[in-house]
mmCIF file of C-alpha atoms in Angstrom:
data_model
loop_
_atom_site.group_PDB
_atom_site.id
_atom_site.type_symbol
_atom_site.label_atom_id
_atom_site.label_comp_id
_atom_site.label_asym_id
_atom_site.label_seq_id
_atom_site.Cartn_x
_atom_site.Cartn_y
_atom_site.Cartn_z
ATOM 1 C CA MET V 1 143.862 225.095 56.905
ATOM 2 C CA SER V 2 144.781 226.664 59.651
ATOM 3 C CA ARG V 3 141.427 225.744 61.518
ATOM 4 C CA PHE V 4 141.823 221.920 60.551
ATOM 5 C CA ILE V 5 145.724 222.040 61.909
ATOM 6 C CA GLN V 6 143.625 223.865 65.028
ATOM 7 C CA THR V 7 141.186 221.453 65.762
ATOM 8 C CA LEU V 8 144.216 219.084 65.055
ATOM 9 C CA THR V 9 145.602 220.014 68.137
ATOM 10 C CA ARG V 10 143.642 221.933 70.794
ATOM 11 C CA PRO V 11 142.559 218.121 72.336
ATOM 12 C CA VAL V 12 146.126 217.623 72.628
ATOM 13 C CA LEU V 13 146.837 220.084 75.201
ATOM 14 C CA GLU V 14 144.573 222.223 75.937
ATOM 15 C CA ASP V 15 141.629 219.948 75.815
ATOM 16 C CA ASN V 16 142.832 216.866 76.122
ATOM 17 C CA PRO V 17 140.776 213.887 76.376
ATOM 18 C CA ILE V 18 141.478 211.910 80.082
ATOM 19 C CA THR V 19 142.885 215.419 81.786
ATOM 20 C CA VAL V 20 140.368 218.188 81.188
ATOM 21 C CA GLN V 21 137.717 216.079 79.775
ATOM 22 C CA LEU V 22 137.570 213.247 82.267
ATOM 23 C CA LEU V 23 136.734 210.628 79.398
ATOM 24 C CA GLY V 24 137.682 206.901 78.794
ATOM 25 C CA LEU V 25 139.400 206.858 81.933
ATOM 26 C CA CYS V 26 138.890 202.782 82.447
ATOM 27 C CA SER V 27 141.400 201.680 79.448
ATOM 28 C CA ALA V 28 143.611 204.576 80.072
ATOM 29 C CA LEU V 29 144.559 202.925 83.498
ATOM 30 C CA ALA V 30 144.092 199.011 82.550
ATOM 31 C CA VAL V 31 146.417 199.116 79.818
ATOM 32 C CA THR V 32 149.940 200.868 80.884
ATOM 33 C CA LYS V 33 150.892 198.250 82.762
ATOM 34 C CA SER V 34 154.391 198.249 79.726
ATOM 35 C CA LEU V 35 154.162 200.636 77.086
ATOM 36 C CA GLU V 36 153.775 197.742 74.356
ATOM 37 C CA THR V 37 149.614 197.508 75.578
ATOM 38 C CA ALA V 38 149.789 201.441 75.653
ATOM 39 C CA PHE V 39 150.747 202.027 72.228
ATOM 40 C CA ALA V 40 148.062 199.241 70.305
ATOM 41 C CA MET V 41 145.585 200.468 72.054
ATOM 42 C CA SER V 42 145.905 203.879 71.673
ATOM 43 C CA ALA V 43 146.157 202.722 67.993
ATOM 44 C CA ALA V 44 143.280 200.901 68.547
ATOM 45 C CA VAL V 45 141.283 203.840 70.087
ATOM 46 C CA ALA V 46 142.632 206.302 67.158
ATOM 47 C CA ALA V 47 141.395 203.511 64.429
ATOM 48 C CA VAL V 48 137.530 203.251 65.784
ATOM 49 C CA LEU V 49 137.897 207.378 66.673
ATOM 50 C CA VAL V 50 138.435 208.057 63.363
ATOM 51 C CA GLY V 51 136.478 205.671 61.378
ATOM 52 C CA SER V 52 133.459 206.483 63.998
ATOM 53 C CA ASN V 53 133.754 210.231 63.869
ATOM 54 C CA ALA V 54 134.375 210.053 59.784
ATOM 55 C CA VAL V 55 130.807 207.994 59.457
ATOM 56 C CA ILE V 56 128.779 209.570 62.048
ATOM 57 C CA SER V 57 129.571 212.689 60.405
ATOM 58 C CA LEU V 58 128.511 211.708 56.756
ATOM 59 C CA LEU V 59 125.814 210.852 57.953
ATOM 60 C CA ARG V 60 124.919 213.890 60.213
ATOM 61 C CA GLY V 61 121.997 214.433 57.825
ATOM 62 C CA VAL V 62 120.246 211.744 57.591
ATOM 63 C CA ILE V 63 120.393 210.223 61.393
ATOM 64 C CA PRO V 64 116.596 210.992 63.028
ATOM 65 C CA HIS V 65 117.347 212.273 66.288
ATOM 66 C CA PRO V 66 115.337 210.782 68.772
ATOM 67 C CA THR V 67 117.203 207.374 68.079
ATOM 68 C CA ARG V 68 120.522 208.438 67.202
ATOM 69 C CA LEU V 69 122.085 207.140 70.460
ATOM 70 C CA VAL V 70 121.113 203.476 69.190
ATOM 71 C CA VAL V 71 122.541 204.372 65.661
ATOM 72 C CA GLN V 72 126.070 205.894 66.611
ATOM 73 C CA ILE V 73 126.008 203.144 69.009
ATOM 74 C CA THR V 74 125.293 200.265 66.159
ATOM 75 C CA ILE V 75 128.414 202.411 63.913
ATOM 76 C CA ILE V 76 130.800 201.936 66.972
ATOM 77 C CA ALA V 77 129.993 198.251 67.924
ATOM 78 C CA SER V 78 130.806 197.581 64.270
ATOM 79 C CA MET V 79 134.288 199.357 63.920
ATOM 80 C CA VAL V 80 135.453 198.648 67.245
ATOM 81 C CA ILE V 81 134.447 194.424 65.967
ATOM 82 C CA VAL V 82 136.525 194.709 62.818
ATOM 83 C CA THR V 83 139.538 196.569 64.952
ATOM 84 C CA ASP V 84 139.009 192.828 67.863
ATOM 85 C CA GLN V 85 139.332 190.715 65.046
ATOM 86 C CA LEU V 86 142.096 192.072 62.846
ATOM 87 C CA ILE V 87 144.285 192.543 66.366
ATOM 88 C CA ALA V 88 143.309 188.875 66.831
ATOM 89 C CA ALA V 89 144.574 187.729 63.359
ATOM 90 C CA PHE V 90 147.396 189.551 63.357
ATOM 91 C CA ALA V 91 149.094 189.841 66.563
ATOM 92 C CA PRO V 92 147.326 187.259 68.721
ATOM 93 C CA GLU V 93 149.893 187.643 71.973
ATOM 94 C CA LEU V 94 148.495 191.450 72.198
ATOM 95 C CA SER V 95 145.006 190.220 72.344
ATOM 96 C CA ARG V 96 146.028 188.404 74.677
ATOM 97 C CA GLN V 97 147.405 191.093 77.015
ATOM 98 C CA LEU V 98 144.939 193.268 75.881
ATOM 99 C CA SER V 99 141.863 191.066 76.592
ATOM 100 C CA ILE V 100 138.256 192.778 77.170
ATOM 101 C CA PHE V 101 139.426 195.922 76.559
ATOM 102 C CA VAL V 102 139.639 196.136 73.056
ATOM 103 C CA SER V 103 135.412 195.005 72.917
ATOM 104 C CA LEU V 104 135.110 197.509 76.173
ATOM 105 C CA ILE V 105 136.251 200.498 73.277
ATOM 106 C CA ILE V 106 132.688 200.194 72.682
ATOM 107 C CA THR V 107 131.474 201.920 75.882
ATOM 108 C CA ASN V 108 134.872 204.087 75.810
ATOM 109 C CA CYS V 109 133.025 207.665 76.292
ATOM 110 C CA ILE V 110 135.434 209.627 74.224
ATOM 111 C CA ILE V 111 134.663 207.539 71.090
ATOM 112 C CA LEU V 112 131.010 208.369 71.916
ATOM 113 C CA GLY V 113 131.159 211.938 72.912
ATOM 114 C CA ARG V 114 133.478 213.074 70.686
ATOM 115 C CA ALA V 115 130.356 211.804 67.868
ATOM 116 C CA GLU V 116 127.996 213.078 70.043
ATOM 117 C CA ALA V 117 129.625 216.605 70.488
ATOM 118 C CA PHE V 118 131.425 216.700 67.497
ATOM 119 C CA ALA V 119 130.725 214.962 64.804
ATOM 120 C CA MET V 120 127.254 215.286 64.955
ATOM 121 C CA THR V 121 127.488 218.715 64.102
ATOM 122 C CA HIS V 122 130.832 219.365 62.201
ATOM 123 C CA GLY V 123 132.005 218.634 58.629
ATOM 124 C CA VAL V 124 133.756 215.543 57.777
ATOM 125 C CA THR V 125 137.723 216.523 57.377
ATOM 126 C CA GLU V 126 136.795 218.586 60.776
ATOM 127 C CA SER V 127 135.323 215.726 62.572
ATOM 128 C CA ILE V 128 138.393 213.743 60.857
ATOM 129 C CA ALA V 129 140.949 216.198 62.441
ATOM 130 C CA ASP V 130 138.964 216.240 66.087
ATOM 131 C CA ALA V 131 139.175 212.084 66.161
ATOM 132 C CA LEU V 132 142.905 212.233 65.586
ATOM 133 C CA GLY V 133 143.215 215.153 68.281
ATOM 134 C CA ASN V 134 141.795 213.532 70.571
ATOM 135 C CA ALA V 135 143.365 209.710 69.751
ATOM 136 C CA LEU V 136 146.874 211.825 69.655
ATOM 137 C CA GLY V 137 145.719 213.455 73.031
ATOM 138 C CA TYR V 138 144.653 210.182 74.193
ATOM 139 C CA LEU V 139 148.170 208.178 72.620
ATOM 140 C CA LEU V 140 150.215 211.184 75.022
ATOM 141 C CA LEU V 141 148.776 210.590 78.370
ATOM 142 C CA LEU V 142 148.983 206.546 77.987
ATOM 143 C CA THR V 143 152.726 206.973 76.353
ATOM 144 C CA CYS V 144 153.569 209.009 79.762
ATOM 145 C CA VAL V 145 151.496 207.017 81.991
ATOM 146 C CA GLY V 146 152.600 203.570 80.498
ATOM 147 C CA ALA V 147 156.108 204.799 80.698
ATOM 148 C CA ILE V 148 156.721 205.967 83.867
ATOM 149 C CA ARG V 149 155.063 202.391 85.257
ATOM 150 C CA GLU V 150 157.094 200.180 82.946
ATOM 151 C CA LEU V 151 160.491 202.058 83.663
ATOM 152 C CA LEU V 152 160.177 201.978 87.456
ATOM 153 C CA GLY V 153 158.009 198.812 87.454
ATOM 154 C CA ARG V 154 160.083 196.647 85.610
ATOM 155 C CA GLY V 155 163.287 198.604 84.807
ATOM 156 C CA ALA V 156 162.037 198.292 80.981
ATOM 157 C CA LEU V 157 160.927 200.152 78.215
ATOM 158 C CA PHE V 158 158.507 198.235 75.539
ATOM 159 C CA GLY V 159 160.103 194.895 77.024
ATOM 160 C CA HIS V 160 164.294 195.996 76.638
ATOM 161 C CA GLN V 161 165.243 195.764 80.177
ATOM 162 C CA LEU V 162 167.129 199.226 80.371
ATOM 163 C CA LEU V 163 168.343 199.139 84.286
ATOM 164 C CA PRO V 164 169.849 195.827 85.402
ATOM 165 C CA LEU V 165 167.543 194.176 87.592
ATOM 166 C CA ALA V 166 168.681 193.534 91.518
ATOM 167 C CA ARG V 167 167.425 189.807 91.489
ATOM 168 C CA GLU V 168 169.746 189.518 88.626
ATOM 169 C CA GLY V 169 173.036 191.374 90.149
ATOM 170 C CA GLY V 170 172.681 194.829 88.880
ATOM 171 C CA TRP V 171 171.280 197.703 91.562
ATOM 172 C CA PHE V 172 167.693 197.976 90.567
ATOM 173 C CA GLN V 173 164.940 197.471 92.898
ATOM 174 C CA PRO V 174 162.025 197.250 90.966
ATOM 175 C CA LEU V 175 158.577 198.776 92.704
ATOM 176 C CA GLU V 176 155.877 196.632 92.505
ATOM 177 C CA ILE V 177 153.420 199.103 93.169
ATOM 178 C CA LEU V 178 153.516 200.473 89.790
ATOM 179 C CA HIS V 179 151.993 196.568 88.492
ATOM 180 C CA LEU V 180 149.016 196.812 90.739
ATOM 181 C CA PRO V 181 146.050 198.598 90.369
ATOM 182 C CA PRO V 182 146.052 201.648 92.370
ATOM 183 C CA ALA V 183 149.229 202.931 90.255
ATOM 184 C CA GLY V 184 147.335 204.210 87.570
ATOM 185 C CA PHE V 185 144.914 206.012 90.116
ATOM 186 C CA PHE V 186 147.536 207.869 91.733
ATOM 187 C CA LEU V 187 149.638 208.794 88.251
ATOM 188 C CA ILE V 188 146.578 209.918 86.609
ATOM 189 C CA ALA V 189 145.079 211.614 89.164
ATOM 190 C CA LEU V 190 149.058 213.031 89.452
ATOM 191 C CA PHE V 191 148.150 214.292 85.893
ATOM 192 C CA ILE V 192 144.977 215.709 85.818
ATOM 193 C CA GLY V 193 146.230 217.476 89.073
ATOM 194 C CA LEU V 194 149.451 218.725 87.186
ATOM 195 C CA SER V 195 147.658 219.833 83.639
ATOM 196 C CA SER V 196 145.144 222.087 85.599
ATOM 197 C CA VAL V 197 147.656 223.623 87.792
ATOM 198 C CA LEU V 198 149.602 223.965 84.163
ATOM 199 C CA ARG V 199 146.316 225.839 83.103
ATOM 200 C CA ASN V 200 145.644 227.719 86.010
ATOM 201 C CA ARG V 201 149.138 229.613 85.859
ATOM 202 C CA SER V 202 148.761 229.935 81.783
ATOM 203 C CA ALA V 203 144.835 231.840 82.437
ATOM 204 C CA LYS V 204 146.579 233.458 85.190
ATOM 205 C CA ALA V 205 149.429 234.871 82.907
ATOM 206 C CA ALA V 206 147.331 235.948 80.028
ATOM 207 C CA PRO V 207 145.298 238.759 80.884
ATOM 208 C CA MET J 1 129.350 179.510 94.814
ATOM 209 C CA MET J 2 130.397 181.527 98.273
ATOM 210 C CA THR J 3 133.359 181.970 97.381
ATOM 211 C CA LEU J 4 132.714 183.155 93.708
ATOM 212 C CA PHE J 5 130.543 185.777 95.505
ATOM 213 C CA LEU J 6 132.844 187.127 97.735
ATOM 214 C CA GLU J 7 136.047 186.772 94.869
ATOM 215 C CA ALA J 8 133.671 188.764 92.843
ATOM 216 C CA VAL J 9 132.414 191.393 95.789
ATOM 217 C CA PHE J 10 135.852 192.126 96.893
ATOM 218 C CA VAL J 11 139.233 190.690 95.403
ATOM 219 C CA GLU J 12 137.933 191.233 91.845
ATOM 220 C CA ASN J 13 136.169 193.791 92.097
ATOM 221 C CA LEU J 14 135.183 195.736 88.983
ATOM 222 C CA ALA J 15 135.421 199.017 89.684
ATOM 223 C CA LEU J 16 138.943 198.359 92.171
ATOM 224 C CA ALA J 17 140.332 196.092 90.510
ATOM 225 C CA PHE J 18 139.237 196.467 86.561
ATOM 226 C CA PHE J 19 138.511 199.781 86.320
ATOM 227 C CA LEU J 20 135.282 199.319 84.902
ATOM 228 C CA GLY J 21 132.961 202.040 85.099
ATOM 229 C CA ILE J 22 134.977 204.891 86.426
ATOM 230 C CA CYS J 23 133.283 207.724 84.365
ATOM 231 C CA THR J 24 129.323 206.866 86.076
ATOM 232 C CA LEU J 25 131.902 206.673 89.636
ATOM 233 C CA LEU J 26 133.053 209.831 89.353
ATOM 234 C CA GLY J 27 130.119 211.577 88.578
ATOM 235 C CA GLY J 28 127.357 209.704 90.747
ATOM 236 C CA SER J 29 129.928 209.424 93.880
ATOM 237 C CA ARG J 30 128.852 213.637 94.419
ATOM 238 C CA ARG J 31 126.196 212.707 97.297
ATOM 239 C CA LEU J 32 125.764 209.801 99.398
ATOM 240 C CA SER J 33 121.856 208.911 98.400
ATOM 241 C CA THR J 34 122.274 208.997 94.422
ATOM 242 C CA ALA J 35 125.753 206.998 95.617
ATOM 243 C CA VAL J 36 123.603 204.208 96.975
ATOM 244 C CA GLY J 37 120.464 204.495 94.309
ATOM 245 C CA LEU J 38 122.975 204.729 91.773
ATOM 246 C CA GLY J 39 124.189 201.520 92.871
ATOM 247 C CA ILE J 40 120.949 199.316 93.529
ATOM 248 C CA ALA J 41 120.262 200.532 89.241
ATOM 249 C CA ILE J 42 123.710 198.835 88.941
ATOM 250 C CA THR J 43 123.196 196.267 90.669
ATOM 251 C CA VAL J 44 119.168 195.142 89.185
ATOM 252 C CA VAL J 45 120.622 196.003 85.997
ATOM 253 C CA MET J 46 123.338 193.622 85.953
ATOM 254 C CA THR J 47 121.550 191.156 87.902
ATOM 255 C CA ILE J 48 119.217 190.351 85.180
ATOM 256 C CA THR J 49 121.407 191.099 82.137
ATOM 257 C CA LEU J 50 123.988 189.136 82.826
ATOM 258 C CA PRO J 51 122.231 185.645 82.394
ATOM 259 C CA ILE J 52 119.849 186.536 79.508
ATOM 260 C CA ASN J 53 123.801 187.394 77.696
ATOM 261 C CA HIS J 54 125.163 184.010 79.121
ATOM 262 C CA LEU J 55 121.622 182.289 77.550
ATOM 263 C CA ILE J 56 121.770 185.032 74.392
ATOM 264 C CA HIS J 57 125.835 183.498 74.007
ATOM 265 C CA ARG J 58 125.504 179.942 75.021
ATOM 266 C CA PHE J 59 121.928 179.284 72.822
ATOM 267 C CA LEU J 60 122.571 181.742 69.882
ATOM 268 C CA LEU J 61 126.001 182.967 69.593
ATOM 269 C CA ALA J 62 128.721 180.378 71.002
ATOM 270 C CA PRO J 63 130.283 177.916 68.187
ATOM 271 C CA GLY J 64 128.084 175.172 67.647
ATOM 272 C CA ALA J 65 124.941 176.355 69.187
ATOM 273 C CA TRP J 66 122.900 176.248 65.486
ATOM 274 C CA ALA J 67 123.823 172.881 65.363
ATOM 275 C CA TRP J 68 120.692 171.515 65.966
ATOM 276 C CA ALA J 69 120.058 173.492 62.870
ATOM 277 C CA GLY J 70 122.478 170.964 61.033
ATOM 278 C CA MET J 71 124.754 174.006 60.756
ATOM 279 C CA ALA J 72 127.286 172.743 63.640
ATOM 280 C CA GLU J 73 130.385 175.078 62.051
ATOM 281 C CA LEU J 74 128.809 178.283 62.539
ATOM 282 C CA ASP J 75 130.427 180.461 65.308
ATOM 283 C CA LEU J 76 128.723 183.589 65.397
ATOM 284 C CA SER J 77 130.602 184.562 68.614
ATOM 285 C CA HIS J 78 131.870 187.821 66.975
ATOM 286 C CA LEU J 79 128.490 189.345 66.774
ATOM 287 C CA SER J 80 128.367 188.871 70.965
ATOM 288 C CA LEU J 81 130.121 192.818 71.000
ATOM 289 C CA ILE J 82 126.385 194.097 69.181
ATOM 290 C CA CYS J 83 124.538 191.935 70.831
ATOM 291 C CA PHE J 84 125.218 192.138 74.614
ATOM 292 C CA ILE J 85 125.086 195.974 74.272
ATOM 293 C CA GLY J 86 121.839 196.325 72.685
ATOM 294 C CA SER J 87 120.407 193.686 75.380
ATOM 295 C CA ILE J 88 121.849 195.930 77.961
ATOM 296 C CA ALA J 89 120.594 199.444 75.869
ATOM 297 C CA ALA J 90 116.625 196.836 76.199
ATOM 298 C CA MET J 91 117.030 196.193 80.106
ATOM 299 C CA VAL J 92 117.803 199.827 80.830
ATOM 300 C CA GLN J 93 115.245 201.101 79.094
ATOM 301 C CA ILE J 94 112.646 198.777 80.506
ATOM 302 C CA LEU J 95 113.883 199.109 83.922
ATOM 303 C CA GLU J 96 113.308 203.383 83.149
ATOM 304 C CA MET J 97 109.661 202.660 82.481
ATOM 305 C CA VAL J 98 109.270 200.191 85.061
ATOM 306 C CA LEU J 99 110.378 202.551 87.391
ATOM 307 C CA ASP J 100 108.654 205.795 85.775
ATOM 308 C CA ARG J 101 105.306 203.160 85.999
ATOM 309 C CA PHE J 102 105.858 201.958 90.429
ATOM 310 C CA PHE J 103 108.712 204.248 90.886
ATOM 311 C CA PRO J 104 108.363 207.936 90.032
ATOM 312 C CA ALA J 105 110.085 209.107 93.341
ATOM 313 C CA LEU J 106 113.495 207.027 92.693
ATOM 314 C CA ALA J 107 113.189 207.960 89.059
ATOM 315 C CA ARG J 108 114.047 211.210 89.378
ATOM 316 C CA GLY J 109 116.657 210.564 91.984
ATOM 317 C CA LEU J 110 118.462 208.717 89.879
ATOM 318 C CA GLY J 111 117.502 211.161 86.900
ATOM 319 C CA ILE J 112 120.187 211.257 84.064
ATOM 320 C CA PHE J 113 122.110 208.466 85.418
ATOM 321 C CA LEU J 114 119.789 205.292 84.469
ATOM 322 C CA PRO J 115 120.543 205.963 81.051
ATOM 323 C CA LEU J 116 123.668 206.420 81.515
ATOM 324 C CA ILE J 117 124.058 202.769 83.040
ATOM 325 C CA THR J 118 124.101 201.722 79.008
ATOM 326 C CA VAL J 119 127.070 202.648 78.501
ATOM 327 C CA ASN J 120 128.562 201.826 81.388
ATOM 328 C CA CYS J 121 131.434 199.794 80.760
ATOM 329 C CA ALA J 122 131.055 197.567 84.533
ATOM 330 C CA ILE J 123 128.092 195.719 82.610
ATOM 331 C CA LEU J 124 129.667 194.936 79.056
ATOM 332 C CA GLY J 125 132.705 194.115 80.834
ATOM 333 C CA GLY J 126 130.602 191.687 83.233
ATOM 334 C CA SER J 127 129.322 190.127 80.573
ATOM 335 C CA LEU J 128 132.859 189.668 78.641
ATOM 336 C CA PHE J 129 134.072 188.267 81.598
ATOM 337 C CA MET J 130 131.558 185.699 82.014
ATOM 338 C CA VAL J 131 132.031 184.718 78.501
ATOM 339 C CA ASP J 132 135.381 184.813 78.767
ATOM 340 C CA ARG J 133 135.584 182.458 82.152
ATOM 341 C CA HIS J 134 133.397 180.124 80.365
ATOM 342 C CA TYR J 135 130.163 180.364 83.442
ATOM 343 C CA ASP J 136 127.444 178.647 83.752
ATOM 344 C CA LEU J 137 124.345 179.641 84.365
ATOM 345 C CA GLY J 138 123.848 179.447 88.409
ATOM 346 C CA GLN J 139 127.316 181.117 88.441
ATOM 347 C CA THR J 140 126.133 183.721 85.891
ATOM 348 C CA VAL J 141 123.744 184.822 88.589
ATOM 349 C CA VAL J 142 125.763 184.592 91.357
ATOM 350 C CA TYR J 143 128.818 186.540 89.406
ATOM 351 C CA ALA J 144 126.293 189.155 88.545
ATOM 352 C CA VAL J 145 124.771 189.868 92.039
ATOM 353 C CA GLY J 146 128.822 189.980 93.608
ATOM 354 C CA SER J 147 130.323 191.898 90.968
ATOM 355 C CA GLY J 148 126.834 194.647 91.102
ATOM 356 C CA VAL J 149 127.126 194.706 95.436
ATOM 357 C CA GLY J 150 130.569 195.030 94.891
ATOM 358 C CA TRP J 151 130.344 198.085 92.392
ATOM 359 C CA ALA J 152 127.828 199.405 94.936
ATOM 360 C CA LEU J 153 129.625 199.424 97.396
ATOM 361 C CA ALA J 154 132.887 201.156 95.475
ATOM 362 C CA VAL J 155 130.336 203.607 95.067
ATOM 363 C CA ALA J 156 129.141 204.697 98.042
ATOM 364 C CA ALA J 157 132.331 204.310 100.040
ATOM 365 C CA LEU J 158 133.519 206.815 97.454
ATOM 366 C CA ALA J 159 130.385 209.089 98.067
ATOM 367 C CA ALA J 160 130.556 208.980 102.409
ATOM 368 C CA ILE J 161 134.879 209.757 101.923
ATOM 369 C CA ARG J 162 134.020 212.463 99.388
ATOM 370 C CA GLU J 163 131.226 214.336 101.744
ATOM 371 C CA ARG J 164 133.426 214.352 104.260
ATOM 372 C CA VAL J 165 135.852 215.682 102.301
ATOM 373 C CA ASP J 166 133.820 218.827 101.130
ATOM 374 C CA GLY J 167 134.766 221.743 102.553
ATOM 375 C CA GLU J 168 138.385 220.593 103.517
ATOM 376 C CA HIS J 169 141.420 222.780 103.380
ATOM 377 C CA LEU J 170 142.506 221.662 99.893
ATOM 378 C CA PRO J 171 146.112 222.464 97.756
ATOM 379 C CA GLU J 172 146.692 224.531 95.435
ATOM 380 C CA GLY J 173 144.043 224.511 92.114
ATOM 381 C CA SER J 174 141.960 222.359 93.861
ATOM 382 C CA ALA J 175 138.755 225.863 93.395
ATOM 383 C CA SER J 176 138.339 224.214 89.661
ATOM 384 C CA ASP J 177 135.900 221.413 89.732
ATOM 385 C CA SER J 178 138.400 219.397 87.057
ATOM 386 C CA ALA J 179 141.468 219.597 89.505
ATOM 387 C CA SER J 180 139.133 218.296 92.508
ATOM 388 C CA GLN J 181 139.075 215.349 90.054
ATOM 389 C CA ALA J 182 142.427 214.690 90.482
ATOM 390 C CA LEU J 183 142.015 214.128 94.597
ATOM 391 C CA VAL J 184 138.620 212.564 93.337
ATOM 392 C CA PHE J 185 141.341 209.714 91.825
ATOM 393 C CA ALA J 186 143.187 209.850 94.788
ATOM 394 C CA VAL J 187 140.833 208.958 96.851
ATOM 395 C CA ILE J 188 139.802 205.917 94.847
ATOM 396 C CA GLY J 189 143.683 205.441 93.989
ATOM 397 C CA ILE J 190 143.466 204.805 98.448
ATOM 398 C CA MET J 191 140.693 202.940 98.048
ATOM 399 C CA SER J 192 141.824 200.782 95.422
ATOM 400 C CA THR J 193 145.345 200.160 97.657
ATOM 401 C CA ALA J 194 143.413 198.839 100.344
ATOM 402 C CA TYR J 195 140.730 196.635 98.352
ATOM 403 C CA MET J 196 144.691 195.177 97.204
ATOM 404 C CA ALA J 197 145.187 193.586 100.703
ATOM 405 C CA PHE J 198 141.901 190.769 99.315
ATOM 406 C CA SER J 199 144.054 189.468 96.583
ATOM 407 C CA GLY J 200 145.617 186.083 97.292
ATOM 408 C CA VAL J 201 142.225 186.078 100.140
ATOM 409 C CA ARG J 202 141.176 181.680 99.462
ATOM 410 C CA LEU J 203 138.323 180.740 101.299
ATOM 411 C CA PRO J 204 138.400 177.188 102.271
#
């Protein structure tokens, strides 16, 4: 059980998929304009990641080695299509905001990376733990970036106005740059740098 | 047509405005020469694959595509993802074999990046945008060339900057590899800011 917990918690901070493994960056940059899309995207990635890791781990004895990439991509693609159709059916407005980025989960390197690096060589329970852990790590970073971008860019969180806007008689002047693509790059750069500085500190403190 | 091309290269640059293909952008921009090769490979795959995906979508998957067979209600567009990724993978495989046979030097130079183009989201993203925006075949070709060239420009520019910055005095934590990635990210951010200046440019 302790190993399960360890596999689950390791990717959240220590081995975060975005800041440490540098995987799945495209979507992390694109959907973090608001917290709502960041959460929805994380949920979609979590669903696909858990599903594909579980299925690939179950089939790992059967998948022939030379064609494993094709098999993995097909499994992932099926999962993504199901998720995409579910979102389109139950939350059409959200599906419009996320536009093509749900479909692009197929080429999200976190999923193929975890399938190749973990699920192909580990049991089902462990693979699910690994998938959940990575999904949590992804969620954590997207939440941080999304919260900063929405709060400072629009003075709101989850669409609720928290800071009164200057143009409506309040005091808060929104920072428009946070809505533009460069803000995503700068914030992620900040988090990557922060996590590596923190890891250096703890590595120096340990011995 | 010219407007569409320039828009795809600058205003709607897939790497810097839509964040597509960032993983490859990070990995392939250490050396300028690799970056140029990679950019050319992406452009070629893009130019061949997008029109093929367009035809697949129009004649096999779009709603009503099977009307001639008496199945006018059939809508297979939910299969487009699997078909697109399949055709991209097949195209990359073919390109790899052709390069290996006729241009072995270039194939060796590109190395691992060639198969990795399969999972480059810029190409899948381009295919999906092409369907989303209802381009016709001519527009698709122009859009494909444009976004390929735009991506190649971005990767080449980034590689040139990285070669220049290499060995300069860098802030704390930059010694490890992942921290220097943070700096690369900041550089991409600055490039992306520069590209924002193109937005709103409309050609007559």
